[in-house]
Coordinates of C-alpha atoms and ligand atoms in Angstrom, one line a residue:
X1 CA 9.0 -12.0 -4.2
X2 CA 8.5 -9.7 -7.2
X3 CA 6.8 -6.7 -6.4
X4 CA 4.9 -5.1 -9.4
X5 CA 3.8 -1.4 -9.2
X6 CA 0.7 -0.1 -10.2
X7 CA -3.6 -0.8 -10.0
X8 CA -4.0 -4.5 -10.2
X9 CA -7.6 -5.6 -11.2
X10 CA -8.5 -9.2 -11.7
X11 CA -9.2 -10.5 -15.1
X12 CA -10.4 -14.3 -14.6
X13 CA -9.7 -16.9 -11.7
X14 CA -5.8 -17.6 -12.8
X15 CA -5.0 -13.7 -13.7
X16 CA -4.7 -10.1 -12.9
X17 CA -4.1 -7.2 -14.7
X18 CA -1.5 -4.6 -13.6
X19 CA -1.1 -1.5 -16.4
X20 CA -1.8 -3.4 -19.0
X21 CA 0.2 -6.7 -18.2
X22 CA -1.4 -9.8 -17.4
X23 CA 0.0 -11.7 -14.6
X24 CA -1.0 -15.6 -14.2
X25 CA -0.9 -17.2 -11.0
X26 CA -2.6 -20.5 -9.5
X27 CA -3.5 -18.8 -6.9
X28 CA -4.9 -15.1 -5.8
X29 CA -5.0 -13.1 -2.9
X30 CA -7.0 -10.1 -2.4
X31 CA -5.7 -7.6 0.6
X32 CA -7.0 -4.3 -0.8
X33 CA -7.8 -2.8 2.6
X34 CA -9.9 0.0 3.7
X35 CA -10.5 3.7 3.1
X36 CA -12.2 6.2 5.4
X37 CA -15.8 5.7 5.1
X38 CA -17.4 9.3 3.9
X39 CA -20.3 10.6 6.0
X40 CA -22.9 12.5 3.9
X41 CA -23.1 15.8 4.7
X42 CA -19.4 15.5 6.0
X43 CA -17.3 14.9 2.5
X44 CA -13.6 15.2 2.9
X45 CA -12.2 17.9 1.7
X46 CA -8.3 17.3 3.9
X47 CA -8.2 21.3 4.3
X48 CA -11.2 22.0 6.8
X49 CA -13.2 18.1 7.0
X50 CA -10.2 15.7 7.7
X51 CA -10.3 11.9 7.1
X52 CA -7.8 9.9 9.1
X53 CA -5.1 9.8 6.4
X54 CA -5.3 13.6 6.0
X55 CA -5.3 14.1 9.9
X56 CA -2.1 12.0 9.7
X57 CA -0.7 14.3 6.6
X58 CA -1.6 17.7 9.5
X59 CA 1.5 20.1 8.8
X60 CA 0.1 22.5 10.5
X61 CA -1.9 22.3 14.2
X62 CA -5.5 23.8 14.8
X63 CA -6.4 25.6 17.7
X64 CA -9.8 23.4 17.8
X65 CA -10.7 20.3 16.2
X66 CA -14.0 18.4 16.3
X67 CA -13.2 14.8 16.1
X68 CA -16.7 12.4 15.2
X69 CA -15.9 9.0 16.3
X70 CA -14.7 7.7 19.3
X71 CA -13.5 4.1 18.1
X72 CA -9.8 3.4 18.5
X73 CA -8.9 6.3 16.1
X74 CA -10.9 9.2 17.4
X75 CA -9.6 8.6 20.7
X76 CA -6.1 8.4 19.4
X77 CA -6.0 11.9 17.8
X78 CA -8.1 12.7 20.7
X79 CA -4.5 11.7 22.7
X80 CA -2.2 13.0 20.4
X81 CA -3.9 16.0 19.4
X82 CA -4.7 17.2 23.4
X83 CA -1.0 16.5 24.0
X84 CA -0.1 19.0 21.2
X85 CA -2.0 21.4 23.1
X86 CA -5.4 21.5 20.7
X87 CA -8.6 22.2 21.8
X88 CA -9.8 18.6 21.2
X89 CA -14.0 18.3 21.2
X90 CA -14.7 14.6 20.8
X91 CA -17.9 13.3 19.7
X92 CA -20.0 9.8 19.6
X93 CA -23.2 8.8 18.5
X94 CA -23.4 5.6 21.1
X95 CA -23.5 6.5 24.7
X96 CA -19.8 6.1 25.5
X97 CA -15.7 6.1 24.1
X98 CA -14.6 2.8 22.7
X99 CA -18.4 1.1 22.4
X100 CA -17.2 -2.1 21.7
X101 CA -14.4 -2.1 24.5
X102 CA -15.9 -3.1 28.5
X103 CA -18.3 -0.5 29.5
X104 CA -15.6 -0.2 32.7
X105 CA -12.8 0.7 30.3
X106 CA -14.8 3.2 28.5
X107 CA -15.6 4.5 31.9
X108 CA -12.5 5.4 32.8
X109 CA -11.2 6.5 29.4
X110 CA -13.2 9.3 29.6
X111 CA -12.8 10.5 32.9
X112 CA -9.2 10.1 32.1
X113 CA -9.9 12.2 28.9
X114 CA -12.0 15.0 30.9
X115 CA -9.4 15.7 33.1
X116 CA -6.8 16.2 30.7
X117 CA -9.5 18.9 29.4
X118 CA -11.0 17.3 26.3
X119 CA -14.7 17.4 25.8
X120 CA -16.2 14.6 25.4
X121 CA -20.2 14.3 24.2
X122 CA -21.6 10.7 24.2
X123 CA -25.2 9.7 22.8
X124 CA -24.4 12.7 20.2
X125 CA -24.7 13.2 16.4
X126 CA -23.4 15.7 14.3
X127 CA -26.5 16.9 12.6
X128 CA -25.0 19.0 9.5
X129 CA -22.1 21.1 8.5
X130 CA -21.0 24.5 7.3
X131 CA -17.6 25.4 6.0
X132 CA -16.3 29.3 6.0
X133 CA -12.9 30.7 5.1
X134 CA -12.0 30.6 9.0
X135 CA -13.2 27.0 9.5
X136 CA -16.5 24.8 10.4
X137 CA -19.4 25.1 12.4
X138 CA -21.0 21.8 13.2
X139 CA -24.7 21.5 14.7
X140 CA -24.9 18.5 17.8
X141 CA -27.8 16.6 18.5
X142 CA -27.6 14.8 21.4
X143 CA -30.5 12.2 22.0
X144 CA -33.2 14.3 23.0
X145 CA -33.0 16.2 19.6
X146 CA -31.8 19.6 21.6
X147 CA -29.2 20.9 19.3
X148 CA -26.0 23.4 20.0
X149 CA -23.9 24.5 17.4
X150 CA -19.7 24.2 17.6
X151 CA -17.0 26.5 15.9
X152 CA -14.1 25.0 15.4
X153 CA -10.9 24.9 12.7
X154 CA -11.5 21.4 11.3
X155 CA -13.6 18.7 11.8
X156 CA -11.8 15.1 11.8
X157 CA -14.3 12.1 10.6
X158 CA -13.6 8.6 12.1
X159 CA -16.8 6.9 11.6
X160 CA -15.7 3.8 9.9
X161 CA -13.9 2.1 7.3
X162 CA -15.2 1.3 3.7
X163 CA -13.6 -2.0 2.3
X164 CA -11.7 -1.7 -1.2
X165 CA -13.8 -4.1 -3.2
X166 CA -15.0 -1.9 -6.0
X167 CA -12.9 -2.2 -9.3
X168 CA -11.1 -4.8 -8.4
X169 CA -12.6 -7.4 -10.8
X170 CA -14.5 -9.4 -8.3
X171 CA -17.2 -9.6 -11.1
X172 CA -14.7 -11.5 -13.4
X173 CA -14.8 -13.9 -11.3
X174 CA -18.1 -14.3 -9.5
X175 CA -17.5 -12.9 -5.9
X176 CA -20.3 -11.1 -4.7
X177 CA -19.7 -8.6 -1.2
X178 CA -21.6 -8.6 1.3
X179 CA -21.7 -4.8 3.1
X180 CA -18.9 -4.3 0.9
X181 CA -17.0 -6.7 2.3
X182 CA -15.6 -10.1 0.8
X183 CA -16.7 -13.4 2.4
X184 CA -14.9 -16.0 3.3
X185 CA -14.8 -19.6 4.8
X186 CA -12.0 -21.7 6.5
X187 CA -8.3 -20.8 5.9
X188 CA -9.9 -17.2 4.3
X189 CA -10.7 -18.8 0.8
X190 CA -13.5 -16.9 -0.8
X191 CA -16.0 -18.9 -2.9
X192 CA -14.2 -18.7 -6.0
X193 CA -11.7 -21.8 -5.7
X194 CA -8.1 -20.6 -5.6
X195 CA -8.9 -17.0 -4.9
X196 CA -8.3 -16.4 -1.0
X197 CA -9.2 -12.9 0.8
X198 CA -7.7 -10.8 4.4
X199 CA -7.6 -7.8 6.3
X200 CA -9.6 -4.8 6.3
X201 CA -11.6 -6.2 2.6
X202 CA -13.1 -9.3 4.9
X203 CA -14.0 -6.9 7.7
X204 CA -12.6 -9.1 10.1
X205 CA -11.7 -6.6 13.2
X206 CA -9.8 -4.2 11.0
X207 CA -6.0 -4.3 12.8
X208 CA -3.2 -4.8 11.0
X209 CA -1.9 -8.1 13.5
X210 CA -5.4 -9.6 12.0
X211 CA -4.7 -9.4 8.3
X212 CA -0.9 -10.2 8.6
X213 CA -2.2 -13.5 10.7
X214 CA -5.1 -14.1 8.2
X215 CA -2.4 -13.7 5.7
X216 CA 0.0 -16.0 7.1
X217 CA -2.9 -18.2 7.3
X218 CA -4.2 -18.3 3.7
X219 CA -0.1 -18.7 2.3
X220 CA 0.3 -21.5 4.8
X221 CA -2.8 -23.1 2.9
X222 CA -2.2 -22.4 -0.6
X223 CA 2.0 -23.6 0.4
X224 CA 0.4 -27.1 1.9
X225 CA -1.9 -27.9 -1.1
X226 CA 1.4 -27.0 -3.3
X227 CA 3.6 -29.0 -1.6
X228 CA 2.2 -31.5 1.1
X229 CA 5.5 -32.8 2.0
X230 CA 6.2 -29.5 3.3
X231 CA 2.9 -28.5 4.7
X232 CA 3.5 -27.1 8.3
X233 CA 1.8 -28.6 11.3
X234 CA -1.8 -27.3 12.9
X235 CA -2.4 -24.6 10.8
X236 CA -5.7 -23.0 12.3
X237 CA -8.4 -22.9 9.5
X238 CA -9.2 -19.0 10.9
X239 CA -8.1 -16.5 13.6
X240 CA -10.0 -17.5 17.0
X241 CA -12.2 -14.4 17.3
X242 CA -11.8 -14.2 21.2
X243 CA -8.0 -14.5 21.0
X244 CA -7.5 -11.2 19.1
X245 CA -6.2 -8.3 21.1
X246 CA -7.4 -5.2 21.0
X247 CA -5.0 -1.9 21.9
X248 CA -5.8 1.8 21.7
X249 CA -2.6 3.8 22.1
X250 CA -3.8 6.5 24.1
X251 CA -3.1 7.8 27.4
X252 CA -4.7 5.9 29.3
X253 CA -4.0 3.0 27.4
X254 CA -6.9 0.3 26.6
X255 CA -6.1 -3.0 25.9
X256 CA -8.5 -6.0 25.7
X257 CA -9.4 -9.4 24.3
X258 CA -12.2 -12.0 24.1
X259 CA -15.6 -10.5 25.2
X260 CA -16.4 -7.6 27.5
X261 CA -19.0 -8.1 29.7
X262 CA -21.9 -6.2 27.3
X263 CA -21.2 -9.1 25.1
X264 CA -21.4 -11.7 27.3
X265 CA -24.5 -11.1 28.3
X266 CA -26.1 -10.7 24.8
X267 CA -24.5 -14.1 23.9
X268 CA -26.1 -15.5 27.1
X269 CA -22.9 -16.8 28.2
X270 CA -22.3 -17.3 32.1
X271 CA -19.0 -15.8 33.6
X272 CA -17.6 -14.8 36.5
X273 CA -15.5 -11.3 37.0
X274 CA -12.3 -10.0 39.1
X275 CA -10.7 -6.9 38.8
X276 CA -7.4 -6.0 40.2
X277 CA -6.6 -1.7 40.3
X278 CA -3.3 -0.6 39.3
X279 CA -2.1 0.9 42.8
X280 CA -2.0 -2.5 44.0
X281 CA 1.4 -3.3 42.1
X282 CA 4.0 -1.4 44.0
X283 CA 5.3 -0.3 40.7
X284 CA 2.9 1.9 39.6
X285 CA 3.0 4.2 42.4
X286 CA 6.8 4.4 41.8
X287 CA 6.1 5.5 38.2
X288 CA 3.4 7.3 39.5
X289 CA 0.9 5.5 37.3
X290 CA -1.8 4.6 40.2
X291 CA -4.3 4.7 37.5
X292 CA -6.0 1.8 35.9
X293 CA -7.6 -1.5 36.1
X294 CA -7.1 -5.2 34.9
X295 CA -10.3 -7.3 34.6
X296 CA -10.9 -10.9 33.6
X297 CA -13.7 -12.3 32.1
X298 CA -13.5 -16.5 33.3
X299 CA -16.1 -18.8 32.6
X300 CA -17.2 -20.2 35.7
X301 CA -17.4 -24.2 35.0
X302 CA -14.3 -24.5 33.2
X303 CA -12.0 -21.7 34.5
X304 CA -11.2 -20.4 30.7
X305 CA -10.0 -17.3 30.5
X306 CA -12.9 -15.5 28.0
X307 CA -11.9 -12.2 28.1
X308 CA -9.5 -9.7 29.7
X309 CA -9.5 -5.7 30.0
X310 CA -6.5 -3.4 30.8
X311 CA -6.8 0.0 31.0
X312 CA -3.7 2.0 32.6
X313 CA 0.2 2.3 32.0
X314 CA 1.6 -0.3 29.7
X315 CA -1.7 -2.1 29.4
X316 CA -1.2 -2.9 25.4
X317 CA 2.1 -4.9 26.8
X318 CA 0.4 -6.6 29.9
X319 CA -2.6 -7.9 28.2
X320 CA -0.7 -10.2 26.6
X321 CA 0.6 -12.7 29.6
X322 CA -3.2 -13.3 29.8
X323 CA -3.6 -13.8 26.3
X324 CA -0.5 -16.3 26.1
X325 CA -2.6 -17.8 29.4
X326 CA -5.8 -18.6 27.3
X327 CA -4.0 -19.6 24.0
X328 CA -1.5 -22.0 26.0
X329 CA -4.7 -22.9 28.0
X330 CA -3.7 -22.4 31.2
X331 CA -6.0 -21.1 34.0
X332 CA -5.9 -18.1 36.1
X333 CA -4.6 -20.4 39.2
X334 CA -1.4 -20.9 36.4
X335 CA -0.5 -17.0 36.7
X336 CA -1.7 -16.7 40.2
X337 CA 1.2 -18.9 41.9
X338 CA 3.5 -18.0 39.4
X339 CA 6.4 -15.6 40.8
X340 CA 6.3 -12.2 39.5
X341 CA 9.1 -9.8 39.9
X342 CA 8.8 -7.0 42.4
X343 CA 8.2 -4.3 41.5
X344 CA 6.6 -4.5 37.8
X345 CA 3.3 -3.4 36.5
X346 CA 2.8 -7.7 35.7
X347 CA 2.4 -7.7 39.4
X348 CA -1.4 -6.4 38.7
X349 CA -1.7 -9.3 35.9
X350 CA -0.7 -11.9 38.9
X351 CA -3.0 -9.9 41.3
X352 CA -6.1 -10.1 39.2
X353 CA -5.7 -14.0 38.7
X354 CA -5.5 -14.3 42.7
X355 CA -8.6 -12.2 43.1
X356 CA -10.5 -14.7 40.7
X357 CA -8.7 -17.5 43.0
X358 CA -9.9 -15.5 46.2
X359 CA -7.2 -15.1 47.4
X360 CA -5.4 -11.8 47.1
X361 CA -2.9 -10.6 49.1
X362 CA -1.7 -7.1 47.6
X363 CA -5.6 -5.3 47.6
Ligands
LIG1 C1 -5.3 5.9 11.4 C2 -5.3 4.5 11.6 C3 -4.6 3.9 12.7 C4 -4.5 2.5 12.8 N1 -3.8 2.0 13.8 C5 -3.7 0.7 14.0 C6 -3.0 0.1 15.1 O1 -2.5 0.8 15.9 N2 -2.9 -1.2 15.1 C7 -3.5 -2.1 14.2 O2 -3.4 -3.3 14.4 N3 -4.3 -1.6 13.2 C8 -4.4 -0.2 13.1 N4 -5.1 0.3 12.0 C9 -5.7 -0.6 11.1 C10 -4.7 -1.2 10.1 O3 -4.0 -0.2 9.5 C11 -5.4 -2.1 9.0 O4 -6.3 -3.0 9.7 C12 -4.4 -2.8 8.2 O5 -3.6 -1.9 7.5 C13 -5.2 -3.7 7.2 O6 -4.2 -4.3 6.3 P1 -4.6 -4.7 4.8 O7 -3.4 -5.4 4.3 O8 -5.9 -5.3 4.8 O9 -4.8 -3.3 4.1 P2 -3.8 -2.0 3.9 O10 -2.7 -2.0 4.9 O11 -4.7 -0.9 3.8 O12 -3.1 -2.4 2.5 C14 -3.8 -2.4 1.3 C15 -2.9 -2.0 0.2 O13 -3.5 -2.3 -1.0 C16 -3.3 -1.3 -1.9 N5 -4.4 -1.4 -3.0 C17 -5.7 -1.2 -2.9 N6 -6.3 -1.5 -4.1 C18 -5.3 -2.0 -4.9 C19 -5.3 -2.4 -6.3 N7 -6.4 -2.5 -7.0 N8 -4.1 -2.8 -6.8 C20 -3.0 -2.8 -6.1 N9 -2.9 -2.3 -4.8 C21 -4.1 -1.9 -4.2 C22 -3.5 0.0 -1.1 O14 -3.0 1.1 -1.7 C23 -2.8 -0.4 0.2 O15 -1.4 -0.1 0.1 C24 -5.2 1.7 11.8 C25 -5.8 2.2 10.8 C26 -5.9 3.6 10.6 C27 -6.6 4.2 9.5

């Protein structure tokens, strides 16, 4: 692999242009990423209105931080920035944490996050903005338009991503975006023949596990139509959207895949539930990690495994026994009667799939 340095913009469908040197290829693919989306009224300045990337440059701790945006990142440095002892004021616009995680994980994510002292204000906006030599004042609107205004030392922004498509030379070559974003069919080819696209610039779920696999995907293809004698077996044509896991690294941890119930329903699909708490595998009151949950999503006429939530100790490790359960398509009876060592926190994973059987022993 020859890796060139420098700003690479694409000149026609065979070519690229890095610093002035035109590189030919039969194939091109785009993985430009993201950037932190700006919020108007909130520009970035790194010094008192912190993006992600400058959050992750902090040399130096604030006594309060406003963090807007409580997607996987805002509850992060929520995590990390609490444990460091900061005032931590977390603030989202929907009317919970983690909106697109299970309304039950969110539930408990912030209860989690209340007791550790960090305020959290759902179904909020942040209004406007002023800067002064000692820090920020932000006004709050929650959904009945009353207002209250917040001091604080910075203000983190973690309201989105903004795909790198501009000035890459997408023109050249006739691919329009759509949201910023660059579309693309089976085995993440875009429209242009020969030009392929993944990770954050397709807006696919934006984790890194989801371009590297996209990526793997789209070299696979362009490998096979080079050399067919060596194509590999079953390469999937794209990532199966409910077989991507989700994890937040916070404490407690949230870890899901498939659909969370809220989804379900708006996709008017029929499933059944089961839930299996954490205190009912010995382990965690050893560790003294009683709290959590693991809920399955299973699909009542088929017993396939739609969707699985963990929230709790270890829960970005334990979803995947389930998630190896639906790709491998097993069902939950599979990892009920299979032994589990005693005592592990996989105990809960066996527990939940005996609940769905009805036949738990251990709650
Ligand atoms: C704070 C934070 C925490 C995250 N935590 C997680 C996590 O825990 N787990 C997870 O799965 N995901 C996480 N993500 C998301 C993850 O980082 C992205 O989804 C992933 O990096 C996307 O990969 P990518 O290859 O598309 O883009 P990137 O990793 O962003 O790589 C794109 C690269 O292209 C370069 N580039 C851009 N334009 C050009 C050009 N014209 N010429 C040459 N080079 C160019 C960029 O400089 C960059 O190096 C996190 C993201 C953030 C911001």
């Amino acid at each position: 692999v020859d890796l060139i340095r420098g700003e690479g913009k694409i000149a026609d469908k065979s070519s690229v242009i890095v610093s002035g040197k035109k590189l030919t290829a039969k194939n091109i693919l785009i993985a430009t990423g993201s950037r932190p989306r700006q919020l108007p009224g909130f520009e970035f300045d790194e010094t008192r209105v912190l993006s992600s990337t400058g959050a992750i440059m902090m040399e130096k701790l604030p006594k309060k931080i406003v963090i807007l945006g409580a997607g996987a990142i805002g509850v992060e440095f929520s995590h990390i920035l609490n444990a460091f002892g900061v005032e931590v004021h977390l603030v989202e616009m929907m009317d919970r944490v983690l909106p697109l995680e299970d309304a039950e994980s969110s539930a408990l994510l912030e209860r989690a996050f209340k007791k550790r002292g960090i305020t959290v204000s759902t179904s909020t906006k942040a209004a406007s903005m002023t800067k002064s030599a000692s820090g920020v004042s932000v006004v709050l609107e929650d959904k009945t338009g009353a207002k209250k205004t917040m001091e604080a030392d910075q203000i983190l922004v973690v309201t989105g991503r903004t795909p790198n498509t501009d000035g890459i030379g997408l023109e050249a070559v006739g691919i329009k975006t759509e949201k910023g974003a660059i579309p693309v069919g089976d085995f993440y080819r875009t429209r242009m023949p020969g030009i392929y696209a993944i990770g954050d610039v397709i807006q696919a779920p934006l984790l890194a596990h989801v371009a590297s696999k996209a990526g793997e995907i789209a070299v696979e293809h362009i490998a096979a139509e080079l050399q067919p004698a060596r194509a590999p077996k079953h390469v999937p044509a794209l990532i199966d959207p409910l077989s991507i896991p989700s994890c937040t690294y916070s404490d407690p941890q949230v870890a899901s895949f498939g659909l969370p119930e809220w989804k379900a329903r708006e996709q008017n699909r029929k499933y059944e539930k089961a839930s299996f708490p954490y205190r009912g595998a010995g382990k965690s009151v050893a560790v003294e990690q009683t709290e959590g949950f693991i809920k399955v999503l299973i699909d009542p006429d088929t017993k396939e495994i739609i969707g699985a939530h963990a929230v709790g100790a270890e829960a970005t490790e334990l979803i995947h026994e389930i998630l190896l359960a639906r790709t491998a398509e097993l069902l939950p009876e599979d990892i009920a009667s299979m032994i589990h060592a005693h005592p592990t926190l996989s105990e809960a994973v066996k527990g939940v799939m005996q609940v769905v059987e009805g036949r738990a022993i251990d709650i």
